[in-house]
Each structure stands twice: as structure tokens, then as C-alpha cells.
PDB file of C-alpha atoms in Angstrom:
ATOM      1  CA  MET A   1     -31.287  13.025-126.088  1.00  0.00           C
ATOM      2  CA  GLU A   2     -27.616  12.426-125.470  1.00  0.00           C
ATOM      3  CA  LEU A   3     -24.968  12.161-128.168  1.00  0.00           C
ATOM      4  CA  ASN A   4     -23.859   8.806-126.762  1.00  0.00           C
ATOM      5  CA  ASN A   5     -27.173   7.321-127.748  1.00  0.00           C
ATOM      6  CA  LEU A   6     -26.671   8.232-131.376  1.00  0.00           C
ATOM      7  CA  ILE A   7     -23.436   6.223-131.608  1.00  0.00           C
ATOM      8  CA  LYS A   8     -24.077   2.625-132.558  1.00  0.00           C
ATOM      9  CA  ASN A   9     -21.089   1.177-130.704  1.00  0.00           C
ATOM     10  CA  ASN A  10     -21.726   2.656-127.275  1.00  0.00           C
ATOM     11  CA  LYS A  11     -19.107   0.580-125.417  1.00  0.00           C
ATOM     12  CA  LYS A  12     -16.569   2.044-123.106  1.00  0.00           C
ATOM     13  CA  LYS A  13     -12.895   1.301-124.001  1.00  0.00           C
ATOM     14  CA  ILE A  14     -11.338  -1.198-121.594  1.00  0.00           C
ATOM     15  CA  ARG A  15      -8.353   0.380-119.830  1.00  0.00           C
ATOM     16  CA  VAL A  16      -5.897  -2.315-118.913  1.00  0.00           C
ATOM     17  CA  GLY A  17      -3.497  -2.104-116.021  1.00  0.00           C
ATOM     18  CA  ARG A  18      -5.629   0.046-113.794  1.00  0.00           C
ATOM     19  CA  GLY A  19      -5.717  -1.961-110.594  1.00  0.00           C
ATOM     20  CA  ILE A  20      -7.037  -5.299-109.360  1.00  0.00           C
ATOM     21  CA  GLY A  21     -10.688  -4.132-109.173  1.00  0.00           C
ATOM     22  CA  SER A  22     -10.941  -3.517-112.882  1.00  0.00           C
ATOM     23  CA  GLY A  23     -10.492  -7.151-113.698  1.00  0.00           C
ATOM     24  CA  LYS A  24      -7.732  -6.265-116.170  1.00  0.00           C
ATOM     25  CA  GLY A  25      -5.121  -5.194-113.655  1.00  0.00           C
ATOM     26  CA  LYS A  26      -1.648  -6.499-112.739  1.00  0.00           C
ATOM     27  CA  THR A  27      -0.579  -8.425-115.879  1.00  0.00           C
ATOM     28  CA  SER A  28      -3.195  -6.713-118.004  1.00  0.00           C
ATOM     29  CA  SER A  29      -4.355 -10.055-119.569  1.00  0.00           C
ATOM     30  CA  ARG A  30      -0.863 -10.771-120.905  1.00  0.00           C
ATOM     31  CA  GLY A  31      -0.100 -13.736-118.747  1.00  0.00           C
ATOM     32  CA  HIS A  32       3.235 -13.996-116.940  1.00  0.00           C
ATOM     33  CA  LYS A  33       6.706 -12.998-118.137  1.00  0.00           C
ATOM     34  CA  GLY A  34       8.073 -13.947-121.466  1.00  0.00           C
ATOM     35  CA  GLN A  35       8.652 -12.135-124.688  1.00  0.00           C
ATOM     36  CA  LYS A  36       4.934 -11.709-125.512  1.00  0.00           C
ATOM     37  CA  SER A  37       4.175  -9.984-122.205  1.00  0.00           C
ATOM     38  CA  ARG A  38       6.551  -7.181-122.995  1.00  0.00           C
ATOM     39  CA  SER A  39       5.549  -4.122-125.036  1.00  0.00           C
ATOM     40  CA  GLY A  40       6.665  -3.556-128.582  1.00  0.00           C
ATOM     41  CA  VAL A  41       7.297  -7.180-129.439  1.00  0.00           C
ATOM     42  CA  ALA A  42       6.020  -8.842-132.589  1.00  0.00           C
ATOM     43  CA  ILE A  43       7.173 -12.321-133.492  1.00  0.00           C
ATOM     44  CA  LYS A  44       6.511 -12.443-137.197  1.00  0.00           C
ATOM     45  CA  SER A  45       6.509 -15.817-138.935  1.00  0.00           C
ATOM     46  CA  PHE A  46       7.491 -17.569-135.692  1.00  0.00           C
ATOM     47  CA  GLU A  47       5.465 -20.702-135.262  1.00  0.00           C
ATOM     48  CA  GLY A  48       6.484 -21.824-131.809  1.00  0.00           C
ATOM     49  CA  GLY A  49       9.506 -23.711-132.878  1.00  0.00           C
ATOM     50  CA  GLN A  50       7.704 -25.577-135.637  1.00  0.00           C
ATOM     51  CA  MET A  51       9.556 -25.258-138.968  1.00  0.00           C
ATOM     52  CA  PRO A  52       8.168 -22.042-140.442  1.00  0.00           C
ATOM     53  CA  LEU A  53       6.118 -22.115-143.673  1.00  0.00           C
ATOM     54  CA  TYR A  54       8.683 -20.088-145.622  1.00  0.00           C
ATOM     55  CA  ARG A  55      11.317 -22.665-144.741  1.00  0.00           C
ATOM     56  CA  ARG A  56       9.106 -25.709-145.379  1.00  0.00           C
ATOM     57  CA  LEU A  57       8.426 -24.720-149.006  1.00  0.00           C
ATOM     58  CA  PRO A  58      11.058 -25.492-151.655  1.00  0.00           C
ATOM     59  CA  LYS A  59      13.193 -22.749-153.142  1.00  0.00           C
ATOM     60  CA  ARG A  60      12.158 -21.922-156.669  1.00  0.00           C
ATOM     61  CA  GLY A  61      13.482 -19.965-159.592  1.00  0.00           C
ATOM     62  CA  PHE A  62      16.785 -18.451-160.573  1.00  0.00           C
ATOM     63  CA  LYS A  63      17.642 -15.126-162.165  1.00  0.00           C
ATOM     64  CA  SER A  64      20.651 -15.358-164.371  1.00  0.00           C
ATOM     65  CA  HIS A  65      23.129 -12.559-164.349  1.00  0.00           C
ATOM     66  CA  TYR A  66      23.961 -13.508-167.905  1.00  0.00           C
ATOM     67  CA  LYS A  67      20.565 -12.870-169.514  1.00  0.00           C
ATOM     68  CA  ARG A  68      20.179 -14.222-173.037  1.00  0.00           C
ATOM     69  CA  SER A  69      21.563 -11.463-175.271  1.00  0.00           C
ATOM     70  CA  THR A  70      21.324 -13.370-178.572  1.00  0.00           C
ATOM     71  CA  ALA A  71      18.543 -12.651-181.020  1.00  0.00           C
ATOM     72  CA  ILE A  72      17.349 -15.831-182.784  1.00  0.00           C
ATOM     73  CA  LEU A  73      16.013 -15.585-186.332  1.00  0.00           C
ATOM     74  CA  ASN A  74      14.696 -18.444-188.448  1.00  0.00           C
ATOM     75  CA  LEU A  75      14.973 -18.408-192.223  1.00  0.00           C
ATOM     76  CA  SER A  76      11.183 -18.233-192.415  1.00  0.00           C
ATOM     77  CA  LYS A  77      11.270 -14.958-190.493  1.00  0.00           C
ATOM     78  CA  ILE A  78      14.037 -13.582-192.703  1.00  0.00           C
ATOM     79  CA  GLN A  79      11.911 -14.420-195.757  1.00  0.00           C
ATOM     80  CA  GLN A  80       8.983 -12.551-194.185  1.00  0.00           C
ATOM     81  CA  ILE A  81      11.241  -9.531-193.556  1.00  0.00           C
ATOM     82  CA  ILE A  82      12.396  -9.508-197.174  1.00  0.00           C
ATOM     83  CA  GLU A  83       8.860  -9.738-198.538  1.00  0.00           C
ATOM     84  CA  LYS A  84       7.564  -7.047-196.237  1.00  0.00           C
ATOM     85  CA  SER A  85      10.342  -4.561-196.793  1.00  0.00           C
ATOM     86  CA  LYS A  86      10.248  -4.848-200.595  1.00  0.00           C
ATOM     87  CA  ASN A  87      13.968  -4.310-201.324  1.00  0.00           C
ATOM     88  CA  GLU A  88      14.451  -1.722-198.557  1.00  0.00           C
ATOM     89  CA  ILE A  89      17.356  -3.785-197.238  1.00  0.00           C
ATOM     90  CA  LYS A  90      20.453  -2.640-199.097  1.00  0.00           C
ATOM     91  CA  GLY A  91      23.677  -4.563-198.724  1.00  0.00           C
ATOM     92  CA  THR A  92      23.949  -7.090-195.900  1.00  0.00           C
ATOM     93  CA  LEU A  93      21.242  -7.953-193.385  1.00  0.00           C
ATOM     94  CA  ASP A  94      22.747  -7.642-189.892  1.00  0.00           C
ATOM     95  CA  LEU A  95      21.733  -6.925-186.351  1.00  0.00           C
ATOM     96  CA  LYS A  96      22.108  -3.146-186.689  1.00  0.00           C
ATOM     97  CA  ILE A  97      19.632  -3.012-189.585  1.00  0.00           C
ATOM     98  CA  LEU A  98      17.163  -5.231-187.712  1.00  0.00           C
ATOM     99  CA  LYS A  99      17.401  -2.973-184.660  1.00  0.00           C
ATOM    100  CA  ASP A 100      16.984   0.167-186.754  1.00  0.00           C
ATOM    101  CA  LYS A 101      13.840  -1.210-188.403  1.00  0.00           C
ATOM    102  CA  LYS A 102      12.584  -2.296-184.907  1.00  0.00           C
ATOM    103  CA  LEU A 103      12.366  -5.964-186.058  1.00  0.00           C
ATOM    104  CA  VAL A 104      14.551  -7.010-183.146  1.00  0.00           C
ATOM    105  CA  ASN A 105      14.659  -5.670-179.580  1.00  0.00           C
ATOM    106  CA  LYS A 106      17.524  -3.220-178.835  1.00  0.00           C
ATOM    107  CA  LYS A 107      18.726  -5.314-175.862  1.00  0.00           C
ATOM    108  CA  PHE A 108      20.212  -8.013-178.120  1.00  0.00           C
ATOM    109  CA  GLU A 109      23.949  -7.963-178.703  1.00  0.00           C
ATOM    110  CA  LYS A 110      24.362 -10.993-181.029  1.00  0.00           C
ATOM    111  CA  LEU A 111      22.451 -12.614-183.872  1.00  0.00           C
ATOM    112  CA  LYS A 112      21.912 -16.310-184.480  1.00  0.00           C
ATOM    113  CA  ILE A 113      20.398 -17.730-187.709  1.00  0.00           C
ATOM    114  CA  LEU A 114      18.481 -20.966-187.552  1.00  0.00           C
ATOM    115  CA  GLY A 115      17.359 -23.143-190.452  1.00  0.00           C
ATOM    116  CA  THR A 116      13.558 -23.523-189.925  1.00  0.00           C
ATOM    117  CA  GLY A 117      11.641 -22.519-193.023  1.00  0.00           C
ATOM    118  CA  GLU A 118      12.767 -21.762-196.562  1.00  0.00           C
ATOM    119  CA  ILE A 119      14.475 -18.723-198.070  1.00  0.00           C
ATOM    120  CA  LYS A 120      13.877 -17.927-201.748  1.00  0.00           C
ATOM    121  CA  LYS A 121      15.850 -14.728-202.378  1.00  0.00           C
ATOM    122  CA  ASN A 122      19.628 -14.603-202.455  1.00  0.00           C
ATOM    123  CA  ILE A 123      20.695 -12.302-199.639  1.00  0.00           C
ATOM    124  CA  GLU A 124      23.853 -11.437-197.807  1.00  0.00           C
ATOM    125  CA  ILE A 125      23.583 -12.010-194.011  1.00  0.00           C
ATOM    126  CA  SER A 126      26.046 -11.042-191.320  1.00  0.00           C
ATOM    127  CA  ALA A 127      25.499 -12.907-188.022  1.00  0.00           C
ATOM    128  CA  HIS A 128      27.454 -14.115-184.995  1.00  0.00           C
ATOM    129  CA  PHE A 129      26.181 -17.740-185.165  1.00  0.00           C
ATOM    130  CA  ALA A 130      24.403 -19.883-187.751  1.00  0.00           C
ATOM    131  CA  SER A 131      23.261 -23.511-187.827  1.00  0.00           C
ATOM    132  CA  LYS A 132      24.575 -25.934-190.470  1.00  0.00           C
ATOM    133  CA  GLN A 133      21.099 -26.245-191.907  1.00  0.00           C
ATOM    134  CA  ALA A 134      20.747 -22.450-192.173  1.00  0.00           C
ATOM    135  CA  LEU A 135      24.148 -22.206-193.921  1.00  0.00           C
ATOM    136  CA  SER A 136      23.318 -24.828-196.533  1.00  0.00           C
ATOM    137  CA  LYS A 137      19.820 -23.369-197.241  1.00  0.00           C
ATOM    138  CA  ILE A 138      21.203 -19.822-197.674  1.00  0.00           C
ATOM    139  CA  GLU A 139      23.945 -21.019-200.035  1.00  0.00           C
ATOM    140  CA  LYS A 140      21.415 -23.154-201.964  1.00  0.00           C
ATOM    141  CA  ALA A 141      19.297 -19.992-202.549  1.00  0.00           C
ATOM    142  CA  GLY A 142      22.406 -18.241-203.891  1.00  0.00           C
ATOM    143  CA  GLY A 143      22.956 -16.110-200.837  1.00  0.00           C
ATOM    144  CA  LYS A 144      26.015 -15.560-198.701  1.00  0.00           C
ATOM    145  CA  ILE A 145      26.465 -15.627-194.898  1.00  0.00           C
ATOM    146  CA  SER A 146      29.418 -14.205-193.020  1.00  0.00           C
ATOM    147  CA  ILE A 147      30.072 -15.162-189.436  1.00  0.00           C
ATOM    148  CA  ILE A 148      31.292 -12.395-187.150  1.00  0.00           C
ATOM    149  CA  LYS A 149      33.974 -13.517-184.670  1.00  0.00           C
ATOM    150  CA  LYS A 150      34.162 -11.578-181.420  1.00  0.00           C
TER     151      LYS A 150
END
């Protein structure tokens, strides 16, 4: 028994360009002339002059160089922080304290207070921005807010 009989695919490899008698001689089944008849040529995403797919589809998305670097806190969230921490916050509540307690991501550079929710405890807050609603609600609760100008 020969080893060749044990192999399932027992075909001989077709050797192109080995004379007219082989049936795959002369142009080696590549047709005549042109870019595709040459060796080492790959025309990727070329669709024969038709507008390629990557150019037919609309451009989407945009990556801003100025990523949002402002942390936004609502009054309801501040109230939750006060209730959870049980008077751990001494002095003013600012971005540094929030970062230290890992309540806000360290990538943020500024703090903005918005007025959604209610605040019950009088607290001193130091922030870069605050909405009018937030200002009035904090002052109504007996707290104080100082806006940092940079």
C-alpha cells in the first residue's frame, strides 16, 4: 500500500507556466497584460471604477479634542452623599473631597451643581458653576455656595 493512497486529497498541484502542453502555459490563466496579470498586485477595495463602498457610506461620528471635563452633580445626589457619609464631610464640599472619596472620577477638572432634587441640610459647597435653581434651593436650606472663578 502506497502512502499516496492514505491521503484523502490525492490531487497533483497544478504547475502554471510550464509550457503550452500543460494547458496552463504562456499567460498561466491570467489573461493578457494589465495590472492583474503581474505578480504581487492586490487591488484592495477597488471596484472597477464604481464608487467604492467605503466612499458611498456617510461619514459618522466625531471625537472632540475638548472632552467634557466638568463633573455634574444634582442636589439629590449631594443629599445622598451627605446621608451616606454621616457628617464625614468637614468644611466645604468641593471637587477635591469628591475625588478623594471616589464619588467623582479623577478625570474631571470642574464641578457644576444643578437643581434637580431637594437638599435638607445646610452645607457649604464650592463649585465652578451652579444653576439659578440650585443656588436658590441651597440658600433656602440655609447653606452657602461659592463659585470658583478660573
